[in-house]
XYZ file of C-alpha atoms in Angstrom:
557
model
C 0.000 0.000 0.000
C 1.407 3.391 -0.968
C 2.434 5.718 1.820
C -0.155 8.468 2.397
C -0.189 11.267 4.947
C -3.532 12.693 6.087
C -3.837 16.458 6.405
C -3.038 17.429 9.963
C -1.581 20.497 11.637
C 1.937 19.554 12.830
C 4.582 22.159 13.517
C 7.875 22.636 15.303
C 7.474 24.907 18.324
C 10.958 24.672 19.837
C 14.456 23.679 18.748
C 17.191 22.735 21.230
C 20.763 21.518 20.537
C 19.695 17.917 21.219
C 15.918 18.005 20.927
C 13.039 19.201 18.750
C 9.543 19.814 20.123
C 6.587 19.321 17.770
C 2.880 19.961 18.407
C 0.273 17.880 16.527
C -3.453 18.480 16.665
C -4.521 14.941 15.692
C -2.104 12.171 16.568
C -4.306 9.427 15.090
C -4.101 10.951 11.620
C -0.431 11.917 11.953
C 1.004 8.666 10.661
C 1.715 6.733 7.502
C -1.064 4.543 6.184
C -1.107 1.216 8.008
C 1.756 2.164 10.351
C 1.557 2.880 14.075
C 3.459 5.915 15.309
C 5.454 5.131 18.469
C 8.569 5.954 20.448
C 11.432 5.111 18.089
C 9.531 6.069 14.918
C 11.232 8.403 12.452
C 10.034 11.883 11.441
C 11.089 14.132 8.586
C 11.015 17.906 8.923
C 11.263 20.065 5.803
C 13.637 22.979 6.327
C 13.721 26.298 4.484
C 16.985 25.294 2.789
C 15.367 22.557 0.677
C 16.733 19.980 3.077
C 15.033 17.388 5.238
C 15.892 16.930 8.892
C 15.527 13.309 10.050
C 14.677 12.770 13.714
C 13.520 9.968 15.969
C 10.615 10.200 18.443
C 11.679 10.030 22.087
C 8.366 10.673 23.876
C 4.765 11.876 23.608
C 2.712 14.099 25.918
C -0.741 15.736 25.927
C -1.322 19.501 26.052
C -4.773 20.781 27.120
C -5.472 24.465 26.310
C -7.953 26.832 28.054
C -10.832 25.775 25.818
C -10.303 22.119 26.689
C -8.914 21.160 23.269
C -6.208 18.515 23.340
C -3.022 18.744 21.333
C -0.146 16.282 21.337
C 3.469 17.215 21.964
C 6.252 15.109 20.483
C 9.884 15.388 21.505
C 12.306 14.060 18.892
C 16.074 13.590 18.741
C 17.621 15.193 15.612
C 19.711 12.682 13.659
C 20.900 14.499 10.553
C 20.002 16.165 7.275
C 19.175 14.733 3.868
C 20.572 17.150 1.301
C 20.802 16.398 -2.403
C 19.742 12.836 -1.663
C 22.566 12.215 0.834
C 22.290 11.825 4.601
C 24.651 13.939 6.742
C 24.968 13.622 10.534
C 23.976 16.651 12.627
C 20.911 18.880 12.517
C 20.793 21.386 15.348
C 20.706 24.379 12.951
C 17.064 23.869 11.918
C 15.399 27.133 10.886
C 11.982 28.089 12.327
C 9.330 27.868 11.051
C 9.806 24.692 8.945
C 7.574 23.963 6.032
C 6.245 20.560 7.023
C 6.513 17.809 9.661
C 5.479 14.252 8.812
C 6.453 10.641 9.418
C 9.423 9.466 7.362
C 8.836 6.899 4.659
C 10.558 3.530 4.586
C 12.676 4.602 1.623
C 13.865 7.748 3.398
C 14.868 5.761 6.471
C 16.707 3.221 4.323
C 18.613 6.070 2.714
C 20.107 6.973 6.108
C 21.701 3.563 6.565
C 22.386 2.398 3.013
C 24.257 5.444 1.732
C 26.560 5.810 4.718
C 28.712 2.744 3.951
C 30.478 1.654 0.774
C 29.074 -1.650 -0.585
C 32.377 -3.512 -0.126
C 32.511 -2.474 3.561
C 28.941 -3.386 4.528
C 28.436 -6.004 7.218
C 24.806 -6.759 8.067
C 23.469 -8.776 10.982
C 20.347 -6.891 12.127
C 17.182 -5.035 11.112
C 15.639 -1.861 12.475
C 13.560 -2.931 15.452
C 10.600 -0.714 14.512
C 10.603 -1.894 10.873
C 12.174 -5.242 9.972
C 12.125 -4.349 6.268
C 14.942 -1.913 6.919
C 18.255 -3.750 7.150
C 20.926 -2.142 9.330
C 24.504 -2.414 8.135
C 27.691 -1.479 9.928
C 31.058 -0.672 8.424
C 32.765 -4.072 8.675
C 36.263 -2.580 8.852
C 35.373 -0.146 11.645
C 33.411 -2.842 13.460
C 36.134 -5.490 13.583
C 39.280 -3.367 13.717
C 37.922 -1.584 16.796
C 37.085 -3.477 19.985
C 33.469 -4.596 20.471
C 31.380 -5.055 23.640
C 28.169 -7.080 23.830
C 26.350 -6.622 27.125
C 23.021 -8.001 28.286
C 21.329 -9.792 31.149
C 20.669 -13.529 31.107
C 17.975 -14.297 28.521
C 18.515 -11.114 26.483
C 19.955 -13.049 23.520
C 23.627 -12.218 24.077
C 24.997 -15.661 23.108
C 22.819 -15.778 19.995
C 23.989 -12.301 18.992
C 27.625 -13.309 19.390
C 27.001 -16.453 17.317
C 25.169 -14.518 14.584
C 27.984 -11.990 14.203
C 30.726 -14.611 13.941
C 28.720 -16.967 11.701
C 28.058 -14.155 9.229
C 31.653 -12.935 9.409
C 33.181 -16.316 8.543
C 30.722 -16.892 5.693
C 31.352 -13.579 3.863
C 33.503 -13.865 0.734
C 34.846 -11.514 -1.906
C 35.532 -14.246 -4.465
C 35.118 -17.912 -5.355
C 36.870 -19.939 -2.648
C 35.836 -22.389 0.021
C 37.084 -20.631 3.149
C 37.727 -16.952 3.791
C 40.612 -15.403 5.727
C 38.744 -14.744 8.982
C 40.304 -15.929 12.253
C 38.278 -15.980 15.465
C 39.218 -17.476 18.845
C 36.354 -17.916 21.325
C 37.036 -18.384 25.035
C 33.983 -20.469 25.900
C 33.576 -20.578 29.657
C 30.232 -22.435 29.793
C 30.646 -24.922 26.915
C 28.029 -23.178 24.732
C 29.548 -22.689 21.308
C 30.436 -26.130 19.970
C 26.888 -26.505 18.616
C 26.981 -23.004 17.083
C 30.212 -23.745 15.170
C 30.170 -27.453 14.263
C 33.120 -27.139 11.838
C 35.280 -25.168 14.264
C 38.666 -26.167 15.601
C 37.330 -27.383 18.957
C 39.666 -27.513 21.959
C 38.645 -28.620 25.440
C 40.352 -29.995 28.528
C 40.721 -33.402 26.840
C 42.831 -32.198 23.907
C 44.128 -28.853 25.131
C 47.922 -28.843 25.482
C 49.703 -25.727 26.692
C 53.449 -25.558 27.428
C 54.056 -24.327 30.971
C 57.559 -23.286 29.886
C 56.057 -20.488 27.765
C 54.585 -18.821 30.843
C 56.264 -15.493 31.543
C 57.799 -14.598 34.899
C 54.614 -13.105 36.374
C 52.517 -16.075 35.292
C 55.081 -18.561 36.618
C 55.194 -16.873 40.016
C 51.406 -16.544 40.210
C 50.980 -20.219 39.346
C 53.736 -21.882 41.340
C 54.499 -19.566 44.256
C 52.563 -18.561 47.324
C 52.585 -14.882 46.420
C 50.769 -13.912 49.597
C 53.625 -15.255 51.742
C 56.142 -12.869 50.132
C 58.903 -15.457 50.678
C 62.072 -14.234 48.974
C 63.800 -17.609 49.417
C 61.301 -19.500 47.286
C 61.328 -16.749 44.629
C 65.119 -16.830 44.393
C 65.409 -20.629 44.210
C 62.525 -20.875 41.723
C 64.089 -18.317 39.400
C 67.588 -19.783 39.776
C 66.390 -23.316 38.998
C 64.413 -22.273 35.908
C 67.204 -20.176 34.386
C 69.751 -22.948 35.012
C 67.516 -25.573 33.406
C 66.727 -23.368 30.401
C 70.500 -23.008 29.828
C 70.999 -26.770 30.294
C 68.464 -27.620 27.564
C 69.551 -24.864 25.170
C 71.830 -25.989 22.335
C 73.045 -22.569 21.172
C 76.401 -20.858 21.622
C 77.861 -19.760 24.939
C 77.180 -16.137 23.996
C 73.520 -16.951 23.424
C 73.366 -18.937 26.649
C 74.649 -15.946 28.609
C 71.604 -13.953 27.481
C 69.017 -16.474 28.756
C 66.865 -15.116 31.585
C 63.722 -15.879 33.606
C 61.392 -14.652 30.823
C 63.131 -16.391 27.905
C 60.574 -18.505 25.960
C 62.769 -21.622 26.164
C 62.086 -25.095 27.493
C 62.824 -26.108 31.069
C 61.848 -29.303 32.881
C 59.574 -28.583 35.849
C 60.626 -31.902 37.423
C 64.209 -30.659 37.562
C 63.021 -27.471 39.265
C 61.293 -29.595 41.924
C 64.407 -31.739 42.312
C 66.559 -28.626 42.789
C 64.161 -27.215 45.398
C 64.202 -30.507 47.335
C 68.002 -30.547 47.298
C 68.178 -27.014 48.668
C 65.537 -27.784 51.298
C 67.496 -30.811 52.598
C 71.022 -29.602 51.903
C 73.762 -30.251 54.490
C 77.293 -28.918 54.205
C 80.519 -30.525 55.426
C 82.547 -28.505 57.931
C 85.907 -30.059 56.999
C 86.275 -31.479 60.553
C 85.951 -35.097 61.738
C 84.103 -36.434 64.745
C 86.573 -37.076 67.575
C 84.913 -40.127 69.138
C 81.881 -42.351 69.173
C 80.098 -44.202 66.399
C 80.715 -41.349 64.006
C 84.459 -41.307 64.533
C 86.260 -40.650 61.271
C 83.180 -39.177 59.617
C 83.019 -35.530 58.579
C 80.879 -33.174 60.618
C 77.988 -31.537 58.695
C 75.843 -28.490 59.208
C 72.474 -27.572 57.737
C 72.427 -25.481 54.576
C 71.187 -21.889 54.687
C 67.801 -22.947 53.217
C 67.430 -26.218 55.126
C 63.723 -26.711 55.924
C 62.774 -23.242 54.690
C 61.392 -24.420 51.329
C 59.070 -27.140 52.625
C 55.862 -25.288 51.753
C 57.212 -24.426 48.318
C 58.249 -28.050 47.652
C 54.832 -29.331 48.750
C 53.050 -26.779 46.558
C 55.193 -27.724 43.555
C 54.669 -31.465 44.106
C 50.897 -31.034 44.444
C 50.638 -29.145 41.166
C 52.851 -31.545 39.216
C 50.863 -34.542 40.483
C 47.417 -32.960 39.981
C 45.752 -34.764 37.062
C 43.471 -31.782 36.461
C 46.532 -29.754 35.443
C 47.958 -32.307 33.012
C 46.951 -30.068 30.065
C 49.545 -27.595 31.335
C 52.082 -29.688 33.279
C 51.823 -33.177 31.723
C 54.305 -34.966 29.485
C 52.633 -33.576 26.341
C 53.271 -30.054 27.635
C 56.981 -30.852 27.644
C 56.921 -32.208 24.101
C 54.721 -29.678 22.302
C 56.635 -27.053 20.352
C 55.997 -23.345 20.072
C 54.876 -23.822 16.450
C 52.431 -26.594 17.324
C 50.945 -24.496 20.112
C 50.331 -21.508 17.853
C 48.909 -23.657 15.040
C 46.552 -25.283 17.530
C 45.270 -21.932 18.779
C 44.691 -20.082 15.514
C 43.194 -22.908 13.476
C 46.067 -24.083 11.272
C 45.564 -27.832 11.602
C 46.903 -30.434 9.170
C 44.242 -31.098 6.550
C 41.660 -28.972 8.380
C 42.072 -25.222 8.549
C 39.318 -23.530 10.532
C 38.098 -19.926 10.717
C 36.877 -20.390 14.282
C 38.697 -21.916 17.231
C 36.457 -22.656 20.208
C 38.438 -23.094 23.438
C 36.110 -24.746 25.941
C 37.336 -23.602 29.356
C 34.547 -25.286 31.340
C 36.879 -28.114 32.395
C 39.798 -25.895 33.388
C 40.124 -25.631 37.196
C 39.105 -22.179 38.356
C 42.415 -21.550 40.131
C 44.297 -21.735 36.794
C 41.630 -20.157 34.555
C 43.310 -16.758 34.668
C 46.744 -18.251 33.867
C 45.309 -20.247 30.947
C 43.544 -17.244 29.413
C 46.614 -15.082 30.000
C 48.999 -17.468 28.235
C 46.758 -17.934 25.190
C 45.963 -14.213 24.910
C 49.597 -13.200 25.242
C 50.726 -15.735 22.631
C 48.168 -14.461 20.128
C 49.162 -10.843 20.804
C 52.843 -11.635 20.362
C 52.044 -13.518 17.153
C 50.482 -10.287 15.819
C 53.459 -8.221 16.932
C 56.153 -10.455 15.432
C 54.186 -11.257 12.272
C 53.801 -7.553 11.502
C 57.487 -6.970 12.262
C 58.410 -9.841 9.946
C 56.296 -8.422 7.095
C 57.842 -4.978 7.546
C 61.345 -6.469 7.536
C 60.650 -8.064 4.155
C 59.564 -4.737 2.705
C 61.302 -1.994 4.749
C 60.372 0.746 2.283
C 56.653 0.313 2.914
C 54.886 -0.075 6.254
C 52.522 -3.022 5.996
C 49.907 -4.322 8.405
C 49.014 -7.809 9.590
C 47.130 -9.441 6.698
C 45.892 -12.301 8.933
C 44.084 -10.359 11.709
C 42.521 -12.222 14.624
C 39.443 -11.513 16.756
C 39.593 -12.733 20.363
C 36.143 -13.349 21.854
C 35.892 -13.337 25.655
C 32.560 -14.829 26.682
C 31.568 -13.877 30.260
C 34.598 -11.587 30.311
C 33.991 -10.500 33.911
C 35.088 -13.983 35.013
C 38.741 -13.444 34.094
C 39.200 -9.700 33.582
C 37.193 -8.326 36.504
C 37.384 -4.853 37.947
C 39.467 -6.284 40.793
C 43.031 -6.041 42.068
C 43.188 -9.608 43.391
C 46.448 -11.412 42.597
C 44.699 -14.370 40.922
C 43.449 -12.093 38.104
C 46.676 -10.132 37.656
C 48.137 -12.044 34.718
C 44.974 -12.280 32.594
C 44.121 -8.621 33.236
C 47.592 -7.525 32.221
C 47.549 -9.590 29.000
C 44.071 -8.515 27.923
C 44.540 -4.876 28.936
C 47.638 -4.797 26.751
C 45.630 -6.134 23.810
C 42.882 -3.580 24.501
C 45.418 -0.727 24.411
C 47.850 -1.918 21.712
C 46.355 -4.899 19.882
C 44.733 -2.988 17.016
C 48.160 -1.900 15.738
C 49.094 -5.556 15.263
C 45.805 -6.941 13.951
C 44.482 -8.332 17.249
C 41.086 -7.063 18.430
C 38.681 -8.009 21.202
C 35.015 -8.833 21.476
C 33.873 -8.792 25.106
C 30.554 -10.367 26.078
C 29.227 -10.051 29.602
C 26.042 -9.992 31.635
C 27.804 -7.920 34.321
C 29.620 -5.075 32.520
C 30.132 -3.201 35.800
C 32.454 -6.014 36.910
C 34.745 -5.825 33.858
C 38.058 -3.987 34.088
C 37.279 -0.394 33.150
C 40.643 -0.116 31.374
C 39.519 -2.823 28.936
C 35.838 -1.885 28.628
C 36.571 1.790 27.978
C 38.724 0.847 24.959
C 35.686 -0.560 23.109
C 34.476 1.569 20.195
C 31.391 -0.445 19.260
C 28.659 -1.444 21.691
C 25.754 -3.840 21.374
C 23.735 -3.117 24.515
C 20.921 -5.610 25.022
C 18.417 -5.757 27.883
C 20.114 -4.855 31.162
C 18.038 -5.053 34.323
C 20.675 -4.373 36.960
C 20.772 -0.605 37.766
C 24.513 -0.727 38.517
C 25.238 -2.278 35.106
C 22.918 0.195 33.388
C 24.725 3.124 34.996
C 28.145 1.715 34.113
C 27.240 1.267 30.428
C 25.579 4.697 30.245
C 28.764 6.270 31.583
C 30.783 4.825 28.692
C 28.292 5.556 25.900
C 28.012 8.943 24.122
C 25.931 11.701 25.754
C 24.142 12.349 22.444
C 21.955 9.234 22.718
C 19.151 11.082 24.489
C 16.467 8.796 25.881
C 17.512 5.950 23.567
C 19.836 4.775 26.302
C 16.944 4.512 28.750
C 15.387 1.730 26.659
C 17.918 -0.892 27.855
C 15.727 -2.318 30.666
C 12.736 -2.787 28.336
C 14.353 -4.271 25.222
C 12.854 -7.531 23.989
C 14.909 -10.691 23.497
C 17.240 -10.178 20.556
C 16.806 -6.400 20.528
C 19.819 -4.188 21.108
C 21.016 -0.624 21.115
C 23.756 -0.576 18.467
C 26.228 2.270 19.006
C 29.714 3.050 17.788
C 32.040 4.234 15.060
C 30.881 1.513 12.672
C 27.261 2.705 12.363
C 26.030 6.031 10.987
C 23.851 6.689 14.044
C 22.798 4.896 17.240
C 19.881 2.570 16.518
C 17.635 0.073 18.241
C 17.905 -3.087 16.152
C 16.635 -6.654 16.080
C 19.564 -9.058 15.750
C 19.163 -11.833 13.150
C 18.756 -15.373 14.446
C 21.925 -17.416 14.183
C 22.131 -20.379 11.792
C 23.291 -22.904 14.378
C 22.332 -21.978 17.917
C 24.604 -22.123 20.965
C 23.565 -24.551 23.678
C 22.545 -21.748 26.021
C 18.805 -22.336 26.160
C 17.192 -22.465 29.573
C 16.495 -25.933 30.976
C 12.701 -26.578 30.922
C 12.460 -27.516 34.606
C 8.682 -27.775 34.770
C 8.370 -29.990 31.694
C 11.236 -32.256 32.831
C 9.874 -32.534 36.375
C 6.528 -33.793 35.064
C 8.159 -36.661 33.167
C 8.716 -40.196 34.466
C 11.461 -40.640 37.088
C 14.882 -40.972 35.404
C 17.589 -43.281 36.754
C 21.135 -42.032 37.158
C 24.460 -43.903 36.951
C 26.555 -42.438 39.764
C 29.558 -44.636 38.876
C 29.772 -43.089 35.397
C 29.552 -39.618 36.897
C 32.317 -40.505 39.355
C 34.569 -41.771 36.547
C 34.052 -38.589 34.533
C 34.529 -36.460 37.655
C 37.792 -38.154 38.621
C 39.146 -38.076 35.071
């Protein structure tokens, strides 16, 4: 049905820097045929300069004059001007009086979004919430080469949104080939994304192998030492043993050996470190004198070493970790054998005979006390890959500065679990690694996508570096306030819609989109296994037997 506007008296009565006030005498007739006018609907206002100001309705109110006649006041947020068929942001210079105020047509709204992005840069994963016929595109380059945050309470559709974005990204192609050049690593803390990415490079506690010897000095100390005790003896012996064993296993020249230090990414045997600590803890030293009489006559006198008995707690801690089966992915025999190259190939999807755009790292089986260390090591390795790969490319062509042509997106699901707004020691390593990526990663082709239901608990250093936000329904007032603080002030009342957004709806804001918009995210192709358990339906079914022995076996494994 063609768009028709009934004759009504609608005029602008006030213009503010961030708001336009319009009075309408008949709200029922002030609409397009067949379309309901509501908060979030678009208006067009004809200016005296043969331009059209586009605005979005923020609220309605009723005005009753002295004669009892009712008029309707509309407050709208100015978005920008359409001049010569092109949309331009900004519109606070509207002249009064305008010629006409009326609802915007579908074609005029489409013009705002479609003309703002070059066709080869368009990335589309949502529709306008108030009109699903209008597809909302973002600038794919500005979306992925700037950090992204997806926030929303449980049940808002956050996991589905994340899945939709990545599924569409890995399926986009600019030519005829089977697999594109996208690289995404998902830190999956609740084992949700295997079903969403069935062809992904899937890594879980059963096949994850990380070399402990690639941990840096901070990570090593956080993992193996009792940092709260502040025991300088254990720190000294630990460092001395590791450096000595790195030198022992290194086959280079003496000059190269002299440069090996605590942070050198070279192999050392953790069993030898334990052996060295035990020796120091039980060391006795000969005095050079002999016993004068008794059963020990002729034997040399001994005295306890300077560290005798002082490393007992450290030795016990080291033994417990080495013998803990839950940590075999990090301290087992395979961790000693795996090479640097194999580790990196495993993480970024370069597998023999099966390259994969997406790597899903299921962290649900990783013990909580080493979750931060695990995330830190993987994140740091990926960052350093970006740094050295770019340096290598520049070295090959020193006359021209070139960027990383294999960029990687790191996706941190439930990011508040390992980069919280906390100064606790157990989060220090992961926070440091991810904060460094947030501040420097873009230069080396490493960007972040943070997803969280508790944005107020995420490190502000990391969250504030995000340039694109997908804010879904947030019901917690603290989280709402935290997100509002980081979003632009020009959003008006749009930002107040967060508590009332429907499932799958989101406020899309950032450098990648022409203007902030409330959108409906597309459904993902394959869904993550994050659906709520239907308690009531399951409880009404017949009693189900359970094999406790099988659970025990899985638990103990």
